[in-house]
Coordinates of C-alpha atoms in Angstrom, one line a residue:
M280 CA -0.1 0.1 -0.1
V281 CA 1.4 3.6 -0.6
H282 CA 0.6 6.2 1.2
D283 CA -0.5 9.7 -0.4
R284 CA 2.1 12.1 0.9
S285 CA -0.5 14.8 1.5
S286 CA -2.0 12.4 4.1
R287 CA 1.0 11.1 5.3
P288 CA 1.2 11.3 9.6
R289 CA 3.9 12.6 11.6
L290 CA 4.5 12.7 15.4
S291 CA 3.8 15.7 17.4
R292 CA 6.3 16.7 20.2
D293 CA 4.0 14.8 22.9
G294 CA 4.1 11.5 20.2
N295 CA 0.7 11.7 19.2
E296 CA -0.2 11.7 15.4
E297 CA -1.0 14.7 13.5
D298 CA -2.2 15.3 9.9
I299 CA 0.2 17.1 7.5
Q300 CA -0.9 19.9 5.5
A301 CA 0.1 20.4 2.4
T302 CA 2.5 23.3 2.0
G303 CA 4.4 25.4 -0.9
E304 CA 3.7 26.0 -4.5
A305 CA 3.1 23.3 -6.5
G306 CA 6.2 21.6 -8.0
T307 CA 8.8 23.1 -5.3
A308 CA 10.2 20.6 -2.4
E309 CA 10.2 22.4 0.5
L310 CA 13.1 22.0 3.0
D311 CA 11.1 21.6 6.5
P312 CA 11.0 19.3 8.9
D313 CA 7.6 17.6 7.4
S314 CA 9.3 16.8 4.0
W315 CA 10.2 13.6 2.8
S316 CA 14.1 14.4 2.5
A317 CA 13.9 15.5 6.2
L318 CA 12.1 12.0 7.4
L319 CA 14.1 9.6 5.0
A320 CA 17.5 11.0 4.9
P321 CA 18.6 9.7 8.4
R322 CA 17.9 5.9 7.1
L323 CA 19.1 6.2 3.8
A324 CA 22.6 5.3 4.2
Q325 CA 21.2 2.6 6.6
F326 CA 18.9 1.1 4.2
A327 CA 21.6 1.0 1.3
G328 CA 23.9 -1.0 3.5
V329 CA 21.2 -3.7 4.5
A330 CA 20.4 -4.0 1.0
R331 CA 24.3 -4.5 0.1
Y332 CA 24.7 -7.2 2.3
E333 CA 20.8 -8.6 2.6
H334 CA 21.4 -9.6 6.4
V335 CA 20.7 -6.9 9.4
T336 CA 23.7 -8.4 11.5
R337 CA 26.4 -8.4 8.8
A338 CA 24.8 -4.7 8.0
A339 CA 25.0 -3.5 11.5
Q340 CA 28.5 -4.9 12.2
R341 CA 30.0 -3.1 9.3
M342 CA 28.0 0.2 9.9
A343 CA 28.9 -0.2 13.7
V344 CA 25.2 0.5 14.9
P345 CA 23.0 -2.0 17.0
Q346 CA 21.4 -4.6 15.3
S347 CA 18.3 -4.0 17.3
T348 CA 18.7 -0.2 16.0
L349 CA 19.2 -0.9 12.4
S350 CA 16.1 -3.4 12.5
R351 CA 13.7 -0.9 13.9
A352 CA 14.8 2.0 11.3
M353 CA 14.3 -0.4 8.5
V354 CA 10.7 -1.3 9.7
R355 CA 10.0 2.3 10.3
L356 CA 11.3 3.3 6.8
E357 CA 8.7 0.8 5.2
Q358 CA 6.2 2.1 7.6
D359 CA 6.7 5.4 6.5
L360 CA 6.9 4.8 2.9
G361 CA 4.1 2.6 3.1
V362 CA 5.7 -0.2 1.1
S363 CA 7.6 -3.4 1.8
L364 CA 10.9 -2.6 0.8
F365 CA 12.6 -6.2 1.8
A366 CA 11.2 -9.7 2.1
R367 CA 12.4 -11.7 5.2
H368 CA 13.7 -15.2 5.0
G369 CA 14.3 -15.9 8.5
R370 CA 17.8 -14.0 9.1
T371 CA 18.5 -13.2 5.7
L372 CA 16.5 -10.4 3.3
S373 CA 16.0 -9.6 -0.1
L374 CA 14.7 -7.0 -1.9
T375 CA 11.1 -6.4 -3.2
P376 CA 10.7 -4.9 -6.6
A377 CA 9.7 -1.8 -4.5
G378 CA 13.2 -2.1 -2.4
R379 CA 15.1 -2.6 -5.8
T380 CA 13.4 0.6 -7.4
F381 CA 14.1 2.5 -4.3
L382 CA 18.1 1.6 -3.6
G383 CA 18.6 2.8 -7.2
S384 CA 17.2 6.3 -6.4
V385 CA 19.0 6.1 -2.9
E386 CA 22.5 5.0 -4.1
R387 CA 22.3 8.0 -6.5
A388 CA 21.3 10.1 -3.9
L389 CA 24.4 9.0 -1.4
A390 CA 27.0 9.6 -4.6
E391 CA 25.2 13.0 -5.1
V392 CA 26.0 13.9 -1.4
E393 CA 29.1 12.4 -1.4
R394 CA 30.3 14.6 -4.4
A395 CA 29.1 17.7 -3.1
A396 CA 30.8 17.4 0.2
E397 CA 34.1 16.2 -1.3
S398 CA 33.5 19.2 -3.7
V399 CA 33.2 21.7 -0.7
R400 CA 36.0 20.0 1.3
E401 CA 38.2 20.6 -1.8
D402 CA 37.1 24.3 -2.2
A403 CA 38.1 25.3 1.7
D404 CA 41.3 23.3 1.3
P405 CA 44.0 25.8 2.5
A406 CA 46.5 24.4 -0.2
A407 CA 44.2 23.9 -3.0
G408 CA 41.0 25.2 -2.3
R409 CA 38.8 27.7 -5.0
I410 CA 38.2 31.6 -4.6
A411 CA 35.2 33.4 -6.6
F412 CA 37.1 36.6 -7.3
G413 CA 35.1 39.5 -8.9
F414 CA 36.5 42.7 -10.6
L415 CA 36.0 45.3 -12.9
H416 CA 36.8 45.0 -16.8
T417 CA 38.9 48.0 -16.5
L418 CA 41.2 46.2 -13.6
G419 CA 41.7 43.1 -15.6
F420 CA 44.2 44.0 -18.3
E421 CA 47.3 44.3 -15.9
T422 CA 46.2 44.8 -12.4
V423 CA 44.6 41.5 -11.4
P424 CA 46.7 39.2 -13.5
G425 CA 49.7 40.9 -11.3
L426 CA 47.7 40.2 -8.1
L427 CA 47.4 36.3 -9.2
R428 CA 50.8 36.3 -10.3
T429 CA 52.0 37.4 -7.1
F430 CA 49.3 35.4 -4.7
R431 CA 50.3 32.3 -6.9
A432 CA 53.9 32.8 -6.2
E433 CA 53.1 31.7 -2.4
H434 CA 49.9 29.7 -2.8
P435 CA 50.1 27.7 -6.2
R436 CA 47.6 25.3 -5.8
V437 CA 44.7 27.7 -4.9
R438 CA 42.0 27.7 -7.9
F439 CA 40.3 30.9 -8.9
Q440 CA 36.7 31.3 -10.3
L441 CA 37.4 34.9 -12.2
V442 CA 34.2 37.0 -12.7
Q443 CA 34.6 40.5 -14.6
N444 CA 31.5 42.6 -14.3
Y445 CA 30.4 46.3 -13.0
G446 CA 30.1 47.1 -9.3
E447 CA 26.5 46.7 -8.8
A448 CA 26.1 43.4 -10.5
M449 CA 29.1 42.0 -8.7
L450 CA 27.9 43.1 -5.5
A451 CA 24.5 41.4 -6.4
R452 CA 26.2 38.1 -7.4
M453 CA 28.3 38.6 -4.1
R454 CA 24.9 38.7 -2.3
A455 CA 23.8 35.3 -3.9
G456 CA 26.7 33.7 -2.7
G457 CA 28.2 33.6 -6.0
L458 CA 31.5 35.7 -5.0
D459 CA 33.8 35.4 -2.0
L460 CA 35.6 38.8 -3.1
C461 CA 35.5 41.7 -5.1
L462 CA 37.4 44.8 -6.2
T463 CA 35.0 47.4 -7.1
S464 CA 34.6 51.2 -7.6
P465 CA 33.3 53.2 -5.9
V466 CA 34.0 51.5 -2.7
P467 CA 30.4 50.5 -1.4
D468 CA 29.0 51.6 2.2
A469 CA 26.2 49.1 2.9
P470 CA 25.2 47.7 6.3
D471 CA 25.7 44.1 4.9
L472 CA 29.1 44.6 2.9
V473 CA 32.4 45.1 4.6
A474 CA 34.6 47.2 2.5
R475 CA 38.1 48.2 2.5
R476 CA 39.9 51.1 0.3
L477 CA 42.9 49.8 -1.0
D478 CA 43.9 52.4 -3.7
E479 CA 43.0 55.2 -5.5
Q480 CA 43.4 55.5 -9.7
K481 CA 43.5 59.1 -11.7
L482 CA 41.0 59.5 -14.1
R483 CA 42.3 61.4 -17.6
L484 CA 39.9 63.5 -20.3
V485 CA 40.4 61.3 -23.1
V486 CA 40.0 63.9 -26.4
P487 CA 40.9 63.0 -30.3
D488 CA 44.2 63.7 -31.5
D489 CA 43.0 66.7 -33.3
H490 CA 40.8 68.2 -30.6
R491 CA 41.0 71.9 -29.5
L492 CA 42.5 70.6 -26.5
A493 CA 44.7 68.2 -27.5
S494 CA 48.2 70.2 -27.5
R495 CA 47.4 70.7 -23.7
R496 CA 49.2 68.5 -20.9
R497 CA 46.6 69.6 -18.3
V498 CA 42.9 70.9 -18.4
R499 CA 40.2 71.9 -15.7
L500 CA 37.4 69.8 -16.3
A501 CA 35.2 72.7 -16.7
E502 CA 36.9 73.4 -19.7
A503 CA 35.1 70.3 -21.6
A504 CA 31.6 71.3 -20.6
D505 CA 30.5 72.1 -24.1
E506 CA 31.9 68.7 -25.2
A507 CA 30.0 65.7 -26.1
F508 CA 30.9 62.8 -23.8
V509 CA 30.9 59.1 -24.1
T510 CA 30.7 57.4 -20.8
L511 CA 29.8 54.0 -19.3
E512 CA 26.1 53.4 -18.7
P513 CA 23.9 54.2 -15.8
G514 CA 24.6 52.1 -12.8
Y515 CA 28.2 51.6 -13.7
G516 CA 30.4 52.9 -11.2
L517 CA 32.6 55.1 -13.5
R518 CA 29.6 56.4 -15.0
R519 CA 28.4 57.5 -11.4
I520 CA 32.1 59.1 -10.5
T521 CA 31.9 61.0 -14.0
D522 CA 28.5 62.5 -13.1
D523 CA 29.5 63.6 -10.1
L524 CA 33.1 65.0 -11.2
C525 CA 31.4 66.8 -13.8
A526 CA 28.3 68.1 -11.4
E527 CA 31.4 69.5 -9.2
A528 CA 32.8 71.3 -12.3
G529 CA 29.6 73.1 -12.5
F530 CA 27.6 71.4 -15.5
T531 CA 25.7 68.4 -16.7
P532 CA 27.3 66.3 -19.4
R533 CA 25.7 65.6 -22.8
I534 CA 26.1 62.2 -23.3
A535 CA 26.5 61.0 -26.9
F536 CA 27.3 57.5 -26.4
D537 CA 27.3 54.9 -23.6
G538 CA 28.7 51.6 -23.7
E539 CA 29.9 48.9 -21.3
E540 CA 33.6 48.7 -21.7
A541 CA 36.3 51.5 -21.6
E542 CA 38.4 50.8 -24.3
T543 CA 35.6 50.9 -26.6
L544 CA 34.8 54.4 -25.3
R545 CA 38.5 55.1 -26.3
G546 CA 37.8 54.0 -29.8
L547 CA 34.6 56.2 -30.0
V548 CA 36.8 59.1 -28.8
A549 CA 39.4 58.1 -31.4
A550 CA 36.7 58.7 -33.7
G551 CA 35.8 61.9 -33.0
L552 CA 32.9 61.1 -31.5
G553 CA 32.8 62.9 -28.4
V554 CA 35.3 63.1 -25.4
A555 CA 35.6 61.0 -22.0
L556 CA 37.0 60.5 -18.3
L557 CA 38.7 57.4 -18.3
P558 CA 41.4 55.7 -16.1
P559 CA 44.9 55.2 -17.8
P560 CA 44.9 52.4 -20.6
A561 CA 47.2 49.7 -20.1
V562 CA 48.6 50.0 -23.6
P563 CA 48.6 53.7 -25.1
R564 CA 45.8 53.8 -27.6
P565 CA 46.5 55.7 -31.1
G566 CA 44.2 58.9 -32.2
V567 CA 43.8 60.2 -28.5
T568 CA 45.4 62.2 -26.5
E569 CA 45.1 61.9 -22.3
L570 CA 44.8 65.1 -20.2
T571 CA 45.4 65.5 -16.6
V572 CA 42.4 66.7 -14.9
T573 CA 43.7 69.6 -12.5
A574 CA 40.0 70.3 -11.0
P575 CA 38.4 69.2 -9.6
R576 CA 40.5 66.3 -8.2
A577 CA 39.7 63.6 -10.8
V578 CA 40.4 60.0 -9.2
R579 CA 38.3 56.7 -8.5
E580 CA 38.9 54.9 -5.0
I581 CA 39.4 51.0 -5.6
G582 CA 38.3 49.0 -3.0
V583 CA 37.5 45.3 -1.8
A584 CA 34.2 44.2 -0.5
W585 CA 32.9 41.0 1.1
L586 CA 29.7 39.8 2.8
A587 CA 29.1 41.0 6.4
G588 CA 29.5 37.8 8.7
R589 CA 29.8 35.1 6.0
P590 CA 32.9 32.6 7.1
D591 CA 36.0 32.7 5.3
T592 CA 37.3 29.2 3.7
P593 CA 40.9 29.4 4.5
P594 CA 42.0 30.2 0.9
V595 CA 39.6 33.2 0.9
A596 CA 40.8 34.2 4.2
A597 CA 44.5 34.1 2.7
F598 CA 43.5 36.0 -0.5
K599 CA 41.3 38.7 1.7
R600 CA 44.4 39.3 3.9
F601 CA 46.8 39.5 0.8
L602 CA 44.7 42.1 -0.9
L603 CA 44.6 44.1 2.3
S604 CA 48.2 43.8 2.2
R605 CA 48.4 45.9 -1.0
R606 CA 47.0 49.0 0.4
G607 CA 48.6 51.7 -1.9
Q608 CA 50.3 49.2 -4.2
L609 CA 47.4 47.9 -6.1
I610 CA 47.3 50.0 -9.1
P611 CA 50.5 50.0 -11.0
R612 CA 51.8 53.3 -11.4

């Protein structure tokens, strides 16, 4: 006899049976004390052991549990499922058709648990664990490779999952559990995050080679008030910094193009489509001139952030200490 799950009895704290109310959306397995997984999980390995040896006494000896405990567990398992899993022949057992079907699924589930346990143990291995590390696109050409090379010299077996994105997207991914640490700008200020300023990077006004300001070495940002700007899209940290610096200089920038990648913006500037406030390029770009901005002070702060209260694995803790030790030395000069 197979019991309908919605009518499966449960034991209350005083030992009396209660009816279970079906909860949760259709198709959703809820991890609550009344779920099948919570009820059956402690007995699945015991069931697999008994099925393997087809003998409760031998299984109990190999699993180092009392025979009486194992026998009661198998009886209770069959009662909870409402099916007979074993045919009993004196002291030996054999699986029923239902038992063989159940065993196949149980073995796959136990193997998946084993793989999951090994995976998280490997990720937490101090010598060869994994770090999910996010950083801005503009830090990916030179800054981050240099950091990883230096860190890996002392921790050669640590593995990295690298994620490049803009700041808000990385913080959202970190809050969802997909990142351990990220390098971002501006340095975030949020109650659920811990952030530390590591360095600052000068921003330059980038103009085409034939621009009226191209013969200058330095410029006040207000001198570009009438220019068309090419910028990163709203939501990017550098876009916010650009808007703030222009406001401090007394104007609202007229946006001609916005994009997702700084070097693409340099290409647009080289094509004569506008000017831009950008960090220095890793490799000089032909067709543009990069001007020092004297007023206002044009820099962006770079910081490392992580989720408050989340315990670090040993490799993440080591990499965090390494990043914090790089204060003032993060950006190549």
